[in-house]
Amino acid sequence: MRKNLWCDSMFCEFDTAWLVGAEVNAVFKLDFNTKKYKFITGFPNSSMLDFRVNNLCMKVKDTLYFFPDTGTCIWIYDIKSESFTKIEIDNPDKIRILISMAFCIDNSIYAISSGLGQIIEICVEKKEIVGMYPFHQYAKRSQIGSEGCIVGKNIYFTVPEENIICEFSSKTKEMKSFYLDGNLMPQTISYLEDSFLLSGRTREIIRWNQKDQILSSFPLPDSVGAFELVGSCFVENSNRSQYQKPLFRWSLNRKDKIWFIPYIANEIIYFDKRSNQICICEIESEKENKESWLSHEQVKYRFECVFMEKYIFIYSFKNKHYLAIDALTDEVQIINIELENENDLEFSELILKECNKDGYFRESGFADIFDVLRVFNSKHEQCVSDVGDHIFQEIMDFSIIKFVPVPKFAGYGKAWLLR
């Protein structure tokens, strides 16, 4: 019941994590010792049924910051007083803000908005925006990459389509860009001693020395490729020189290894710093076929956090559970997280109230709201006119017996819900 809520990121403090759901717009707290998470609160004057409104969470002292994807403001939650305040973001054209990364340097948070093409500086003490620094001149054809890193007082991130790395100085507030030769289209970036380790859409890991502008290539093992649909055919392609999407979307620097978490790649890999070798972390249950690949988002994993300083915590879209990878021993364990029992009824009642308020009705209890939400939210990019038919067919596959049409669900047109 209420198992394996997934989100776009978690903020971890050793053995606990704060998070906001991707499919459930509410704040939760996860205890890695008990594998239980607790519903904390919804957002003021906001629906809990909205998709990816506040996708990024950061904790500074006793304060949680929630940065918008499709939302319009930065929410600030005071843990002690259990109260919200917010920071409005100047966005006259109502562009999707899409803040996917944020960094804390000295007494400021730097939130990078791919949608606005700006870095937003927030003063932690004043809890207000004190500067906005544009980089859209470097990202005219592309969103920014999925991660960045801090080196000293500088922030580095990639712009894949432009094949460049951006450097932002928190001291001078100046932006620089570095063009990379080749067709890497860099997506991930990690810092390694005097250079950066990058991955993109080619079958290689690139080491880039910023000072000398030297690129070194490390080819991926022969068995590492990508899960793809080519026409109507499913392939596990390991021969292509370049892919349409990035192979990996996150990289984690842990002790002697830099781990790469797949976006469409068929294997989790790591770069061994001592030997300069690329190794595979093979998980048999994560292998895909056409049926499994078509049954979910056609994305392998979502990186969530590192807990207890060594476990890489990722969400498997195929199996809809979590994996914890021991970054030191390479051991992998399956983890299912569940809502605390005493917290379950409160959360269910709040969701049920929202469903009833918006015209949804369900007679037979609330056993599996997350499964229903996944059906609806997995179709959020499809055309409104045919969403209802797709949802209906998917729910029919769940062997649910009786349905009632309802006017809308989480922003969609025609939809159906279990009655």
CSV table of C-alpha atoms in Angstrom, one decimal:
chain,number,residue,atom,x,y,z
A,1,MET,CA,0.0,0.0,0.0
A,2,ARG,CA,1.4,3.4,-1.1
A,3,LYS,CA,4.7,1.7,-2.0
A,4,ASN,CA,7.7,3.1,-3.8
A,5,LEU,CA,6.7,6.7,-4.3
A,6,TRP,CA,9.2,8.1,-6.8
A,7,CYS,CA,10.5,11.6,-7.2
A,8,ASP,CA,13.0,13.6,-9.2
A,9,SER,CA,15.4,14.1,-6.4
A,10,MET,CA,15.9,13.5,-2.7
A,11,PHE,CA,18.0,15.6,-0.2
A,12,CYS,CA,19.8,13.1,2.0
A,13,GLU,CA,21.3,13.5,5.5
A,14,PHE,CA,23.1,10.3,6.1
A,15,ASP,CA,20.1,7.9,6.8
A,16,THR,CA,17.1,10.2,6.2
A,17,ALA,CA,15.9,12.0,3.1
A,18,TRP,CA,13.5,14.8,2.3
A,19,LEU,CA,11.6,14.6,-1.0
A,20,VAL,CA,8.7,15.8,-3.0
A,21,GLY,CA,6.8,13.3,-5.2
A,22,ALA,CA,7.0,13.6,-9.0
A,23,GLU,CA,3.4,12.3,-9.3
A,24,VAL,CA,2.2,13.5,-5.8
A,25,ASN,CA,2.9,17.2,-5.2
A,26,ALA,CA,3.6,16.8,-1.4
A,27,VAL,CA,6.5,16.7,1.0
A,28,PHE,CA,7.7,13.4,2.5
A,29,LYS,CA,10.5,12.3,4.8
A,30,LEU,CA,12.2,8.9,4.3
A,31,ASP,CA,13.9,6.8,7.0
A,32,PHE,CA,16.5,4.5,5.3
A,33,ASN,CA,16.7,2.3,8.5
A,34,THR,CA,13.0,1.4,8.5
A,35,LYS,CA,12.5,1.8,4.7
A,36,LYS,CA,9.4,3.9,5.6
A,37,TYR,CA,8.5,7.3,4.5
A,38,LYS,CA,6.1,9.8,6.1
A,39,PHE,CA,3.7,12.3,4.6
A,40,ILE,CA,4.6,15.7,5.9
A,41,THR,CA,2.4,18.3,4.1
A,42,GLY,CA,1.0,19.4,0.8
A,43,PHE,CA,1.9,22.8,-0.6
A,44,PRO,CA,-0.4,25.9,0.2
A,45,ASN,CA,-3.2,26.4,-2.3
A,46,SER,CA,-1.9,23.6,-4.5
A,47,SER,CA,-3.2,20.3,-5.7
A,48,MET,CA,-1.4,17.2,-4.6
A,49,LEU,CA,-2.4,15.6,-8.0
A,50,ASP,CA,-0.2,17.8,-10.2
A,51,PHE,CA,2.7,16.3,-12.0
A,52,ARG,CA,6.3,17.6,-11.5
A,53,VAL,CA,5.4,20.9,-10.0
A,54,ASN,CA,8.2,21.1,-7.5
A,55,ASN,CA,10.8,18.7,-8.7
A,56,LEU,CA,14.0,19.6,-6.7
A,57,CYS,CA,14.5,19.6,-3.0
A,58,MET,CA,17.4,21.2,-1.0
A,59,LYS,CA,17.8,21.5,2.8
A,60,VAL,CA,19.8,24.4,4.3
A,61,LYS,CA,19.9,24.2,8.2
A,62,ASP,CA,16.3,23.8,9.3
A,63,THR,CA,14.8,25.0,6.0
A,64,LEU,CA,13.7,23.1,2.9
A,65,TYR,CA,13.7,24.8,-0.5
A,66,PHE,CA,11.6,23.4,-3.3
A,67,PHE,CA,12.4,24.5,-6.8
A,68,PRO,CA,9.8,24.5,-9.6
A,69,ASP,CA,9.7,22.5,-12.8
A,70,THR,CA,6.2,23.3,-14.0
A,71,GLY,CA,5.6,25.4,-10.8
A,72,THR,CA,5.8,29.2,-10.6
A,73,CYS,CA,7.7,29.9,-7.4
A,74,ILE,CA,10.3,28.6,-5.0
A,75,TRP,CA,8.6,27.3,-1.8
A,76,ILE,CA,10.4,27.5,1.5
A,77,TYR,CA,9.4,25.2,4.4
A,78,ASP,CA,10.5,25.9,7.9
A,79,ILE,CA,10.8,22.5,9.6
A,80,LYS,CA,10.5,23.8,13.1
A,81,SER,CA,7.5,26.0,12.7
A,82,GLU,CA,6.0,23.8,10.0
A,83,SER,CA,5.2,26.8,7.9
A,84,PHE,CA,5.6,27.9,4.3
A,85,THR,CA,6.8,31.1,2.7
A,86,LYS,CA,7.6,31.5,-1.0
A,87,ILE,CA,9.8,33.4,-3.4
A,88,GLU,CA,8.2,34.6,-6.6
A,89,ILE,CA,10.2,34.3,-9.8
A,90,ASP,CA,10.0,36.9,-12.5
A,91,ASN,CA,8.5,35.1,-15.5
A,92,PRO,CA,6.3,37.4,-17.5
A,93,ASP,CA,6.1,35.0,-20.5
A,94,LYS,CA,5.1,32.1,-18.2
A,95,ILE,CA,7.8,29.8,-19.5
A,96,ARG,CA,8.3,26.4,-17.9
A,97,ILE,CA,11.0,27.3,-15.4
A,98,LEU,CA,12.5,23.8,-15.0
A,99,ILE,CA,15.1,24.1,-12.3
A,100,SER,CA,16.9,20.8,-12.3
A,101,MET,CA,19.9,21.6,-10.2
A,102,ALA,CA,20.9,23.9,-7.4
A,103,PHE,CA,24.2,24.5,-5.5
A,104,CYS,CA,24.9,26.1,-2.1
A,105,ILE,CA,28.1,28.2,-2.1
A,106,ASP,CA,28.9,30.4,1.0
A,107,ASN,CA,25.6,32.0,1.9
A,108,SER,CA,23.9,31.7,-1.4
A,109,ILE,CA,21.9,29.1,-3.4
A,110,TYR,CA,22.5,29.1,-7.1
A,111,ALA,CA,19.5,27.5,-8.9
A,112,ILE,CA,19.9,26.8,-12.6
A,113,SER,CA,16.8,27.3,-14.7
A,114,SER,CA,16.9,25.6,-18.0
A,115,GLY,CA,13.6,27.2,-19.0
A,116,LEU,CA,14.5,30.8,-18.3
A,117,GLY,CA,18.2,30.3,-19.3
A,118,GLN,CA,19.3,32.0,-16.1
A,119,ILE,CA,21.1,31.2,-12.9
A,120,ILE,CA,19.0,32.5,-9.9
A,121,GLU,CA,21.0,33.5,-6.8
A,122,ILE,CA,19.1,33.3,-3.5
A,123,CYS,CA,20.4,34.8,-0.3
A,124,VAL,CA,19.9,32.1,2.4
A,125,GLU,CA,19.8,34.7,5.2
A,126,LYS,CA,17.3,37.0,3.5
A,127,LYS,CA,15.4,34.2,1.7
A,128,GLU,CA,15.1,36.3,-1.4
A,129,ILE,CA,16.5,36.5,-5.0
A,130,VAL,CA,19.5,38.8,-5.1
A,131,GLY,CA,20.6,38.2,-8.7
A,132,MET,CA,19.7,36.5,-12.0
A,133,TYR,CA,22.5,35.7,-14.5
A,134,PRO,CA,21.6,34.7,-18.1
A,135,PHE,CA,23.2,31.9,-20.0
A,136,HIS,CA,20.6,31.5,-22.7
A,137,GLN,CA,23.1,32.8,-25.3
A,138,TYR,CA,24.9,29.4,-24.9
A,139,ALA,CA,21.7,27.3,-24.9
A,140,LYS,CA,19.7,28.5,-27.9
A,141,ARG,CA,19.0,25.0,-29.3
A,142,SER,CA,19.1,22.9,-26.2
A,143,GLN,CA,18.2,22.5,-22.5
A,144,ILE,CA,21.1,22.2,-20.2
A,145,GLY,CA,22.5,18.8,-19.1
A,146,SER,CA,21.0,16.8,-16.2
A,147,GLU,CA,23.7,17.6,-13.7
A,148,GLY,CA,26.5,20.0,-12.7
A,149,CYS,CA,29.4,20.1,-10.3
A,150,ILE,CA,31.3,22.6,-8.1
A,151,VAL,CA,35.0,23.1,-8.3
A,152,GLY,CA,36.2,25.7,-5.8
A,153,LYS,CA,33.8,28.6,-6.2
A,154,ASN,CA,32.8,27.8,-9.8
A,155,ILE,CA,29.8,25.9,-11.1
A,156,TYR,CA,30.1,23.7,-14.2
A,157,PHE,CA,27.3,22.3,-16.3
A,158,THR,CA,26.8,21.2,-19.9
A,159,VAL,CA,24.7,22.2,-22.9
A,160,PRO,CA,24.5,19.0,-24.9
A,161,GLU,CA,23.2,20.2,-28.3
A,162,GLU,CA,25.8,23.0,-28.4
A,163,ASN,CA,28.5,20.6,-27.3
A,164,ILE,CA,29.8,23.0,-24.7
A,165,ILE,CA,30.7,23.2,-21.0
A,166,CYS,CA,29.6,26.3,-19.1
A,167,GLU,CA,31.6,27.8,-16.2
A,168,PHE,CA,29.9,30.2,-13.8
A,169,SER,CA,32.0,32.1,-11.1
A,170,SER,CA,30.1,32.7,-7.9
A,171,LYS,CA,32.7,35.4,-7.1
A,172,THR,CA,32.6,37.5,-10.2
A,173,LYS,CA,29.2,36.3,-11.5
A,174,GLU,CA,30.8,35.9,-14.9
A,175,MET,CA,30.0,33.0,-17.3
A,176,LYS,CA,32.4,31.3,-19.7
A,177,SER,CA,31.9,28.5,-22.2
A,178,PHE,CA,34.2,25.9,-23.6
A,179,TYR,CA,33.5,24.1,-26.9
A,180,LEU,CA,34.3,20.4,-27.2
A,181,ASP,CA,35.5,19.0,-30.5
A,182,GLY,CA,33.7,15.9,-31.7
A,183,ASN,CA,30.1,14.8,-31.3
A,184,LEU,CA,29.9,13.8,-27.7
A,185,MET,CA,26.9,16.1,-26.8
A,186,PRO,CA,27.9,16.0,-23.1
A,187,GLN,CA,25.2,15.2,-20.6
A,188,THR,CA,27.0,14.2,-17.3
A,189,ILE,CA,30.0,16.0,-15.7
A,190,SER,CA,32.1,15.0,-12.7
A,191,TYR,CA,35.3,16.5,-11.5
A,192,LEU,CA,38.4,14.3,-11.2
A,193,GLU,CA,41.6,15.8,-9.8
A,194,ASP,CA,42.7,18.2,-12.5
A,195,SER,CA,40.1,17.3,-15.2
A,196,PHE,CA,36.4,16.5,-15.8
A,197,LEU,CA,34.9,13.2,-16.7
A,198,LEU,CA,32.0,13.4,-19.2
A,199,SER,CA,29.5,11.2,-20.9
A,200,GLY,CA,27.0,11.9,-23.7
A,201,ARG,CA,25.6,10.3,-26.8
A,202,THR,CA,28.6,8.4,-27.9
A,203,ARG,CA,30.0,5.1,-26.8
A,204,GLU,CA,32.8,6.5,-24.7
A,205,ILE,CA,33.7,8.4,-21.5
A,206,ILE,CA,35.6,11.6,-22.2
A,207,ARG,CA,38.3,13.0,-19.9
A,208,TRP,CA,38.7,16.8,-20.5
A,209,ASN,CA,41.5,18.8,-19.1
A,210,GLN,CA,40.3,22.4,-18.9
A,211,LYS,CA,43.8,24.0,-18.5
A,212,ASP,CA,45.4,22.2,-21.4
A,213,GLN,CA,42.2,21.7,-23.4
A,214,ILE,CA,43.0,18.0,-23.9
A,215,LEU,CA,40.4,15.4,-24.6
A,216,SER,CA,41.0,11.7,-23.8
A,217,SER,CA,38.6,9.0,-24.8
A,218,PHE,CA,37.8,5.8,-22.9
A,219,PRO,CA,35.6,3.4,-25.1
A,220,LEU,CA,32.7,1.6,-23.4
A,221,PRO,CA,33.0,-2.2,-23.1
A,222,ASP,CA,31.5,-4.0,-26.1
A,223,SER,CA,28.5,-5.2,-24.2
A,224,VAL,CA,27.4,-1.7,-23.2
A,225,GLY,CA,24.9,-0.1,-25.5
A,226,ALA,CA,21.3,1.2,-25.3
A,227,PHE,CA,17.7,0.0,-25.2
A,228,GLU,CA,16.0,1.6,-28.2
A,229,LEU,CA,13.0,1.3,-30.4
A,230,VAL,CA,14.0,1.5,-34.1
A,231,GLY,CA,10.7,1.7,-36.0
A,232,SER,CA,8.6,-1.1,-34.4
A,233,CYS,CA,11.6,-3.2,-33.5
A,234,PHE,CA,13.2,-3.3,-30.0
A,235,VAL,CA,17.0,-3.5,-30.0
A,236,GLU,CA,19.7,-3.6,-27.4
A,237,ASN,CA,22.2,-1.7,-29.6
A,238,SER,CA,25.9,-1.8,-28.7
A,239,ASN,CA,27.3,-1.0,-32.2
A,240,ARG,CA,26.0,2.5,-32.9
A,241,SER,CA,28.6,5.3,-32.8
A,242,GLN,CA,26.1,7.9,-31.7
A,243,TYR,CA,22.6,7.7,-30.1
A,244,GLN,CA,19.6,10.0,-30.3
A,245,LYS,CA,19.5,10.3,-26.5
A,246,PRO,CA,22.2,10.4,-23.8
A,247,LEU,CA,23.3,7.0,-22.6
A,248,PHE,CA,23.7,8.2,-19.0
A,249,ARG,CA,22.1,11.0,-17.1
A,250,TRP,CA,23.9,11.1,-13.7
A,251,SER,CA,27.5,10.5,-12.5
A,252,LEU,CA,28.5,10.0,-8.9
A,253,ASN,CA,32.1,10.5,-7.6
A,254,ARG,CA,32.6,8.0,-4.8
A,255,LYS,CA,36.1,7.2,-3.5
A,256,ASP,CA,38.0,5.3,-6.2
A,257,LYS,CA,35.1,5.2,-8.7
A,258,ILE,CA,32.9,7.4,-10.7
A,259,TRP,CA,29.5,5.8,-11.3
A,260,PHE,CA,27.3,6.4,-14.4
A,261,ILE,CA,23.6,5.9,-14.0
A,262,PRO,CA,21.8,5.0,-17.3
A,263,TYR,CA,19.1,7.0,-19.1
A,264,ILE,CA,18.8,4.5,-21.9
A,265,ALA,CA,22.0,2.6,-21.5
A,266,ASN,CA,21.7,-1.2,-20.9
A,267,GLU,CA,24.2,-1.3,-18.0
A,268,ILE,CA,25.2,0.7,-15.0
A,269,ILE,CA,29.0,1.3,-15.2
A,270,TYR,CA,31.8,2.9,-13.2
A,271,PHE,CA,35.1,4.4,-14.1
A,272,ASP,CA,37.9,3.0,-11.9
A,273,LYS,CA,40.2,6.0,-11.1
A,274,ARG,CA,43.2,3.8,-10.2
A,275,SER,CA,43.2,1.7,-13.4
A,276,ASN,CA,41.4,4.1,-15.8
A,277,GLN,CA,39.2,1.1,-16.7
A,278,ILE,CA,35.4,1.1,-17.2
A,279,CYS,CA,33.6,-1.7,-15.4
A,280,ILE,CA,30.1,-3.0,-15.5
A,281,CYS,CA,27.6,-3.5,-12.6
A,282,GLU,CA,25.3,-6.1,-14.1
A,283,ILE,CA,21.8,-6.6,-12.7
A,284,GLU,CA,20.0,-9.5,-14.3
A,285,SER,CA,16.5,-8.4,-13.2
A,286,GLU,CA,17.0,-5.1,-15.0
A,287,LYS,CA,17.3,-6.5,-18.5
A,288,GLU,CA,14.7,-5.3,-20.9
A,289,ASN,CA,12.7,-6.7,-23.8
A,290,LYS,CA,10.2,-5.1,-26.1
A,291,GLU,CA,7.3,-5.8,-23.8
A,292,SER,CA,9.0,-4.4,-20.7
A,293,TRP,CA,10.4,-1.3,-22.5
A,294,LEU,CA,7.0,-0.4,-23.8
A,295,SER,CA,5.4,-0.8,-20.4
A,296,HIS,CA,7.1,2.2,-18.8
A,297,GLU,CA,8.7,5.6,-19.6
A,298,GLN,CA,11.4,4.1,-21.8
A,299,VAL,CA,14.0,5.4,-19.3
A,300,LYS,CA,16.0,3.1,-17.2
A,301,TYR,CA,16.5,4.8,-13.9
A,302,ARG,CA,16.1,8.0,-11.8
A,303,PHE,CA,19.0,8.9,-9.5
A,304,GLU,CA,17.6,10.0,-6.1
A,305,CYS,CA,20.5,10.4,-3.6
A,306,VAL,CA,23.4,8.8,-1.8
A,307,PHE,CA,22.6,7.6,1.7
A,308,MET,CA,24.8,6.5,4.6
A,309,GLU,CA,27.6,8.0,2.5
A,310,LYS,CA,28.0,5.0,0.3
A,311,TYR,CA,24.7,3.7,-1.1
A,312,ILE,CA,23.6,5.0,-4.5
A,313,PHE,CA,19.8,5.1,-4.4
A,314,ILE,CA,18.1,4.9,-7.8
A,315,TYR,CA,14.5,4.2,-8.9
A,316,SER,CA,13.9,1.4,-11.5
A,317,PHE,CA,11.2,2.3,-14.0
A,318,LYS,CA,11.1,-1.2,-15.2
A,319,ASN,CA,10.4,-2.9,-11.8
A,320,LYS,CA,9.0,0.1,-10.0
A,321,HIS,CA,11.2,-0.4,-7.0
A,322,TYR,CA,14.4,1.1,-5.7
A,323,LEU,CA,17.9,-0.2,-6.0
A,324,ALA,CA,20.7,0.6,-3.5
A,325,ILE,CA,24.2,0.1,-4.9
A,326,ASP,CA,27.1,-0.1,-2.5
A,327,ALA,CA,29.6,2.2,-4.1
A,328,LEU,CA,32.4,0.5,-2.3
A,329,THR,CA,31.6,-3.2,-2.8
A,330,ASP,CA,29.4,-3.0,-6.0
A,331,GLU,CA,26.7,-5.1,-4.2
A,332,VAL,CA,23.1,-4.3,-5.2
A,333,GLN,CA,20.0,-4.7,-3.1
A,334,ILE,CA,16.3,-4.2,-3.9
A,335,ILE,CA,14.5,-1.8,-1.6
A,336,ASN,CA,10.8,-1.2,-1.3
A,337,ILE,CA,9.8,1.9,0.6
A,338,GLU,CA,6.3,2.1,2.1
A,339,LEU,CA,4.2,4.8,3.8
A,340,GLU,CA,4.1,4.6,7.6
A,341,ASN,CA,1.0,2.8,8.8
A,342,GLU,CA,-0.2,5.5,11.1
A,343,ASN,CA,0.4,8.1,8.3
A,344,ASP,CA,-1.5,6.1,5.7
A,345,LEU,CA,-5.0,7.0,6.5
A,346,GLU,CA,-4.3,10.8,6.7
A,347,PHE,CA,-2.6,10.8,3.3
A,348,SER,CA,-5.4,8.7,1.7
A,349,GLU,CA,-8.1,10.9,3.0
A,350,LEU,CA,-6.4,14.0,1.6
A,351,ILE,CA,-6.0,12.5,-1.8
A,352,LEU,CA,-9.6,11.2,-1.8
A,353,LYS,CA,-10.8,14.7,-0.9
A,354,GLU,CA,-9.0,16.1,-3.8
A,355,CYS,CA,-10.4,13.5,-6.2
A,356,ASN,CA,-13.9,14.2,-5.0
A,357,LYS,CA,-13.4,17.9,-5.2
A,358,ASP,CA,-12.4,17.6,-8.9
A,359,GLY,CA,-15.2,15.2,-9.8
A,360,TYR,CA,-13.6,11.8,-9.2
A,361,PHE,CA,-15.4,9.2,-7.3
A,362,ARG,CA,-14.3,5.8,-5.9
A,363,GLU,CA,-16.4,3.5,-3.7
A,364,SER,CA,-14.1,0.7,-2.8
A,365,GLY,CA,-11.3,2.1,-0.7
A,366,PHE,CA,-8.0,3.6,-1.7
A,367,ALA,CA,-5.6,0.7,-1.9
A,368,ASP,CA,-3.4,1.6,-4.8
A,369,ILE,CA,-3.5,5.3,-5.7
A,370,PHE,CA,0.1,5.4,-6.8
A,371,ASP,CA,-0.6,2.7,-9.5
A,372,VAL,CA,-3.5,4.8,-10.8
A,373,LEU,CA,-1.4,8.0,-10.7
A,374,ARG,CA,1.3,6.3,-12.7
A,375,VAL,CA,-1.1,5.4,-15.5
A,376,PHE,CA,-2.4,9.0,-15.8
A,377,ASN,CA,1.0,10.8,-15.3
A,378,SER,CA,2.9,8.5,-17.7
A,379,LYS,CA,0.7,10.0,-20.5
A,380,HIS,CA,1.3,13.6,-19.6
A,381,GLU,CA,3.1,14.4,-22.9
A,382,GLN,CA,0.5,12.8,-25.1
A,383,CYS,CA,-2.2,14.8,-27.0
A,384,VAL,CA,-5.2,15.5,-24.9
A,385,SER,CA,-7.6,14.1,-27.4
A,386,ASP,CA,-6.4,10.5,-27.1
A,387,VAL,CA,-5.2,10.3,-23.5
A,388,GLY,CA,-8.4,8.9,-22.2
A,389,ASP,CA,-8.4,6.0,-24.6
A,390,HIS,CA,-4.8,5.1,-23.7
A,391,ILE,CA,-5.5,5.3,-20.0
A,392,PHE,CA,-8.6,3.2,-20.3
A,393,GLN,CA,-6.7,0.5,-22.2
A,394,GLU,CA,-3.9,0.4,-19.6
A,395,ILE,CA,-6.2,0.2,-16.7
A,396,MET,CA,-8.1,-2.6,-18.4
A,397,ASP,CA,-4.8,-4.5,-18.5
A,398,PHE,CA,-4.8,-4.3,-14.7
A,399,SER,CA,-8.0,-6.4,-14.7
A,400,ILE,CA,-10.1,-3.7,-13.0
A,401,ILE,CA,-13.7,-4.5,-13.5
A,402,LYS,CA,-15.9,-1.4,-13.3
A,403,PHE,CA,-15.2,2.2,-14.4
A,404,VAL,CA,-16.9,5.5,-14.5
A,405,PRO,CA,-16.0,8.4,-16.9
A,406,VAL,CA,-14.9,11.6,-15.2
A,407,PRO,CA,-14.4,15.1,-16.6
A,408,LYS,CA,-10.6,15.5,-16.0
A,409,PHE,CA,-7.6,14.3,-14.1
A,410,ALA,CA,-4.4,16.2,-13.4
A,411,GLY,CA,-4.8,18.4,-16.4
A,412,TYR,CA,-6.0,15.9,-18.9
A,413,GLY,CA,-9.2,15.8,-20.9
A,414,LYS,CA,-11.3,12.6,-21.1
A,415,ALA,CA,-10.3,10.1,-18.4
A,416,TRP,CA,-11.5,7.2,-16.4
A,417,LEU,CA,-11.3,6.1,-12.7
A,418,LEU,CA,-12.0,3.0,-10.8
A,419,ARG,CA,-15.4,3.0,-9.2
